[in-house]
Amino acid sequence: MTTVEPTVPGSYDGFATSLPTPTSRWSRLARRQGWTAGVAALLAVLLVWRVSQLPKFGAFEIRTITAGTMTLALLAMAQGVIVISGGIDLSVGSMMVFGNCLSALWMPDRGLAGCLLVAVAVIAITAALATLIGAIITASGVPDIIVTLAASFVLAGMALWVLDAPRSGVSADFQRLVAGRLDNPWPSVLWIGGVLLVLWLPLRRSRLGLAIYALGSDRKAAFLSGVQIAWTRVLAYTAGGVFSGCAGVALTASTGGGGPLASTGTTATLNSVAAVVLGGVALTGGIGGLVGPVLAALCLTLIPAIMLGLGWDPSNAETARGVIIILVVAVAGLLQLRRTRPS
Amino acid sequence: MSDVTPIAAATTEESTQVVAEIVRETVRPGWRTRLAEQPALVLAGVLVVLYAVTVWKDDSLLTVNGVRSILLLACPLAVFAASQTLCMLTGGVDLSVAMTANFAAYVAANQSGRGPWIALAMALGVGVGVGAVNGLAVGVFKVNPLIMTIGMASVLLGVVTVGLRGWLAGSTDVLDVVRTVGSGTLIGPLPTNLLVWTGISLVLVLGLRSSGLGRVIYAVGDNQIACRLAGVRVWQVLLAVYVLSGLLAAIGGLLFSGTTGSVGVDQTNSYLLPSVAATVIGGTSILGGTGGYTGTILGALILTVLNRLLLRLEVSEAFRQILYGLIVLALAWSYVRLTGQKVREGGG
């Protein structure tokens, strides 16, 4: 069983080692996409449940779900790339809040074009900061959890520095373009899908994408096969920074402003880890993609809504989220244990 | 000593010289080696320097009350960091300490009508219960400790928030015992909570050094597979570690609620990340197997004094957070440089 996912056809040319007997196309598909399909099924069940609770299910209701998930979905992508590369980033939430504050500082009193320029600038800045974090992790040899933990303090402080109080007044055109009108779910859906298609898909298929998967699945093997470990690691964080920046801009668009609340960042980080785990990305790295985490983010948004619909205290959703995360990791661990043990 | 083999063919005299050189080098280690062997000394030095700098900005630290306030504030942090130290020695981490602490403090205050002993027992029971669930999941079901405890924190937040409108509703009088221990003064600059802290420190420092469980905790953190092959019941060790961690978190929560005289759903959450930071600064590796509680005590004191210094610096809250993060990073970095417990890149 190969652990490196052969996403690029022909990349194994020249291998002289004996390959394991080929598995059938279906079993490969099931192994690779099984988890995502499972999450999609869970999402479908939750969606049907939610629809059955509402007297009317139209564009407004869909928009509430999709625009409400956009930020978490993008943040889950950020965490996802980094976890796939075998790391973890406890600062994605603070990075998002920083991006949110920076765009809320620059965007007010600007037209649509100005806002879009600001959005690009903000994403570039978060990407640069994330690169720096990745570089510090690689250069210092301090475990990634610790570096990103310290970075989360720094970023929360920087958010407070650029914006010392909540601020609104972002151009309505920009809000409509990113989050959509109250009865128009398309912009939010297209942005999530767009980021997946335009940023993630090419990345995954590229040399760098393959290197990220290789690094995550076995660092030593990747090193011995000539993968530039340090660079790949730093660039995975850069990609995470791009996605976190997108999440920050999306947050600005969906709330019409920004606020430097550190607890927003902490909660968002925890949610992103939850979405990544539920989305089928193995914490050990190298396994999974970003579609799963996006679907999982939708599930995580639907759960409190459904509880509210049931007349339960929506705070129970916290409990439910915790239980789901734990169960998913426990079950995934047991499955992996069974898979690696010869029967 | 594979370094010696290439010159094995040389004359006896030459090889004797080489050996003598090696011996001289080992007998007189450089200052770096010496410092790396005594991390507590380095940390104590950092603490003294930091304290001196802080005194320069805030001379109240030289008074009895100043010293007392540092010790008083460092105590809950050090107790939470004790949880982290135990977990990190096994290669784990416990991110549910803050919520466990909040929950335990809430239960103690809510049940105070039943008498102090029952209320305290229930609060500590909460800690042990939460720790047992964490321990079973990590030890038996092999759930990643980071995820397990994040999930547990989420569950506890839900339980407490919902409970406030149900079975936890009603009076919240912080117990007199807790208030006295949490905010009283023993003698001079020594707050009463130092008694609890000293007790915990003695048990942890001595226990980790010389008890069977203590030694096995290091062994499990160093190499779990080797431990299992050597006949150690790894799951029992992990269970014990997380139960102790939950218990310590409950104690920390009670101490904090005694100091502030309040209970709240998220009152100790701001201690969570500093507790990890204090442990890391104290030289316990998050990868497991190295470190100890002595360093953590110094780490907690350093962070408390640092906080005091930043408060006195008359900079904005924003810069305080930035500096805090940078200093934590710098301390962790220099520690890794000094002791060489670096995470290796690739197959190097």
XYZ file of C-alpha atoms in Angstrom, chain A residues 30-293:
264
model
C -13.670 4.354 -2.043
C -10.493 4.621 0.000
C -9.646 8.077 -1.240
C -13.066 9.682 -1.379
C -14.974 7.497 1.076
C -14.668 9.868 3.969
C -15.674 12.928 1.943
C -18.689 11.020 0.664
C -19.578 10.149 4.256
C -19.390 13.784 5.313
C -21.473 14.758 2.278
C -24.090 12.197 3.321
C -24.075 13.562 6.877
C -24.507 17.053 5.457
C -27.424 15.886 3.329
C -29.132 14.330 6.359
C -28.617 17.487 8.431
C -29.852 19.638 5.574
C -33.029 17.584 5.139
C -33.586 17.727 8.865
C -33.140 21.494 8.886
C -35.436 21.937 5.873
C -38.138 19.891 7.570
C -37.975 22.226 10.574
C -38.603 25.397 8.601
C -42.023 26.402 7.318
C -40.421 27.788 4.165
C -37.029 26.970 2.700
C -35.972 29.443 0.078
C -33.057 31.536 -1.029
C -32.988 33.478 2.258
C -32.636 30.332 4.360
C -29.921 28.923 2.101
C -28.034 32.216 2.199
C -28.160 32.224 6.005
C -26.388 28.858 6.033
C -23.836 29.484 3.269
C -22.874 33.029 4.223
C -22.719 31.965 7.875
C -20.332 29.127 6.966
C -18.095 31.013 4.555
C -15.600 32.210 7.168
C -15.317 28.849 8.897
C -15.040 27.031 5.574
C -12.120 29.214 4.466
C -10.453 28.906 7.856
C -10.881 25.126 7.722
C -9.002 25.204 4.406
C -6.178 27.137 6.059
C -5.915 24.625 8.882
C -6.401 21.780 6.382
C -3.372 22.588 4.207
C -1.145 22.895 7.252
C -2.403 19.667 8.844
C -1.944 17.819 5.538
C 1.689 18.985 5.535
C 2.074 17.360 8.951
C 1.873 20.495 11.104
C -0.762 22.320 13.087
C -1.517 26.022 13.380
C -3.137 27.375 16.525
C -2.910 30.916 15.180
C -5.257 30.682 12.155
C -8.125 32.210 14.159
C -6.050 35.173 15.321
C -4.720 35.559 11.785
C -8.311 35.748 10.558
C -9.201 38.360 13.186
C -6.103 40.348 12.196
C -7.123 40.225 8.517
C -10.621 41.220 9.533
C -9.396 44.232 11.522
C -6.945 45.331 8.852
C -9.606 45.271 6.139
C -12.116 47.013 8.427
C -9.495 49.713 8.973
C -8.806 50.330 5.286
C -12.113 49.550 3.610
C -14.577 52.155 4.936
C -15.203 55.154 2.646
C -13.906 53.307 -0.380
C -15.688 52.131 -3.490
C -15.946 48.553 -4.693
C -12.643 48.633 -6.583
C -10.867 50.127 -3.586
C -12.297 47.438 -1.317
C -11.161 44.680 -3.661
C -7.659 46.145 -3.754
C -7.639 46.277 0.032
C -8.800 42.650 0.143
C -5.896 41.575 -2.066
C -3.450 43.604 0.034
C -4.770 42.103 3.269
C -4.468 38.574 1.910
C -0.911 39.328 0.774
C -0.037 40.602 4.251
C -1.510 37.580 6.063
C 0.305 35.304 3.623
C 3.576 37.098 4.393
C 2.999 36.827 8.145
C 2.147 33.143 7.875
C 5.316 32.592 5.835
C 7.272 34.223 8.626
C 5.632 31.922 11.176
C 6.469 28.905 9.007
C 10.038 30.107 8.618
C 10.411 30.538 12.388
C 9.091 27.008 12.967
C 11.531 25.549 10.458
C 14.516 27.617 11.525
C 14.109 27.394 15.292
C 13.198 23.747 15.700
C 10.662 24.782 18.355
C 7.549 22.569 17.982
C 4.884 24.084 15.707
C 2.240 24.067 18.467
C 4.401 26.343 20.612
C 5.391 28.753 17.840
C 1.830 29.163 16.587
C 0.600 29.523 20.171
C 2.983 32.444 20.690
C 2.056 33.784 17.251
C -1.607 33.775 18.254
C -0.771 36.197 21.109
C 1.210 38.419 18.759
C -1.485 38.432 16.072
C -4.243 39.164 18.593
C -2.141 42.095 19.799
C -1.587 43.287 16.224
C -5.342 43.119 15.570
C -5.904 45.297 18.617
C -3.148 47.612 17.447
C -4.629 48.276 14.006
C -8.178 48.575 15.309
C -8.731 49.421 18.955
C -12.534 49.326 18.762
C -15.119 47.624 16.547
C -15.626 49.486 13.307
C -18.188 49.214 10.532
C -19.004 51.107 7.339
C -17.653 48.798 4.671
C -19.061 49.528 1.217
C -22.412 47.785 0.720
C -21.424 46.836 -2.827
C -18.458 44.900 -1.512
C -20.591 43.163 1.105
C -23.067 42.160 -1.594
C -20.306 40.948 -3.892
C -18.787 38.628 -1.293
C -21.619 37.631 1.021
C -24.587 38.340 -1.255
C -27.898 40.029 -0.661
C -30.057 38.596 2.108
C -31.929 36.491 -0.439
C -29.004 35.586 -2.664
C -26.901 32.586 -1.611
C -24.847 32.449 -4.820
C -21.935 34.788 -4.015
C -21.016 32.921 -0.819
C -21.301 29.525 -2.543
C -19.264 30.742 -5.502
C -16.537 32.214 -3.322
C -16.113 29.020 -1.328
C -16.187 26.924 -4.505
C -13.999 29.438 -6.298
C -11.260 29.335 -3.712
C -11.344 25.535 -3.830
C -11.176 25.459 -7.634
C -8.841 28.363 -8.319
C -6.437 28.052 -5.392
C -6.634 24.543 -3.989
C -7.053 22.365 -7.060
C -4.010 23.744 -8.960
C -1.994 23.668 -5.731
C -2.891 20.049 -5.052
C -2.001 19.011 -8.591
C 1.256 20.946 -8.621
C 4.720 19.784 -7.638
C 4.386 21.727 -4.401
C 1.073 20.049 -3.616
C 2.614 16.630 -4.065
C 5.536 17.680 -1.888
C 3.112 18.850 0.832
C 1.375 15.455 0.830
C 4.705 13.634 0.799
C 5.998 15.735 3.688
C 2.870 15.059 5.715
C 2.766 11.346 5.160
C 6.412 10.598 5.918
C 8.954 13.333 6.512
C 11.954 11.058 6.297
C 10.822 9.381 3.084
C 10.071 12.788 1.562
C 13.550 14.015 2.526
C 15.180 10.939 1.043
C 13.195 11.361 -2.195
C 14.581 14.841 -2.636
C 11.670 16.938 -1.398
C 12.882 20.322 -0.146
C 11.493 19.765 3.337
C 12.087 23.190 4.847
C 10.717 25.084 1.847
C 7.665 22.893 1.486
C 6.906 23.323 5.156
C 7.162 27.113 4.967
C 5.076 27.233 1.784
C 2.331 25.133 3.389
C 2.081 27.853 6.034
C 2.032 30.492 3.281
C -0.922 28.716 1.671
C -2.591 28.604 5.090
C -1.986 32.353 5.422
C -3.683 32.998 2.071
C -6.755 31.037 3.181
C -6.819 32.718 6.632
C -6.617 36.093 4.919
C -9.564 35.115 2.692
C -11.460 34.113 5.845
C -10.700 37.499 7.424
C -11.923 39.391 4.351
C -15.023 37.171 4.211
C -15.702 37.969 7.865
C -15.438 41.679 7.077
C -17.854 41.299 4.192
C -20.413 39.234 6.070
C -20.452 41.441 9.178
C -19.837 44.758 7.402
C -16.929 45.616 9.661
C -14.426 44.217 12.116
C -13.680 43.913 15.808
C -10.449 43.006 17.598
C -11.988 40.429 19.939
C -9.349 37.826 20.822
C -11.961 35.239 21.830
C -13.350 35.273 18.266
C -9.953 34.049 17.123
C -9.640 31.306 19.747
C -13.119 29.933 19.045
C -12.473 30.079 15.301
C -9.198 28.160 15.675
C -10.909 25.400 17.641
C -13.720 25.254 15.065
C -11.222 25.013 12.237
C -9.525 22.050 13.913
C -12.941 20.448 14.398
C -13.864 20.947 10.731
C -10.528 19.567 9.541
C -10.821 16.468 11.711
C -14.456 15.862 10.779
C -13.537 16.523 7.138
C -11.283 13.503 7.035
C -7.824 15.076 7.180
C -5.633 12.832 9.309
C -3.875 14.728 12.104
C -0.748 12.741 11.366
C -0.662 14.469 7.964
C -0.638 13.394 4.351
C -4.217 12.155 4.129
C -7.351 13.998 3.051
C -8.227 17.041 1.009
C -9.964 20.363 1.462
C -13.436 19.494 0.158
C -14.134 17.375 3.240
C -13.324 20.199 5.701
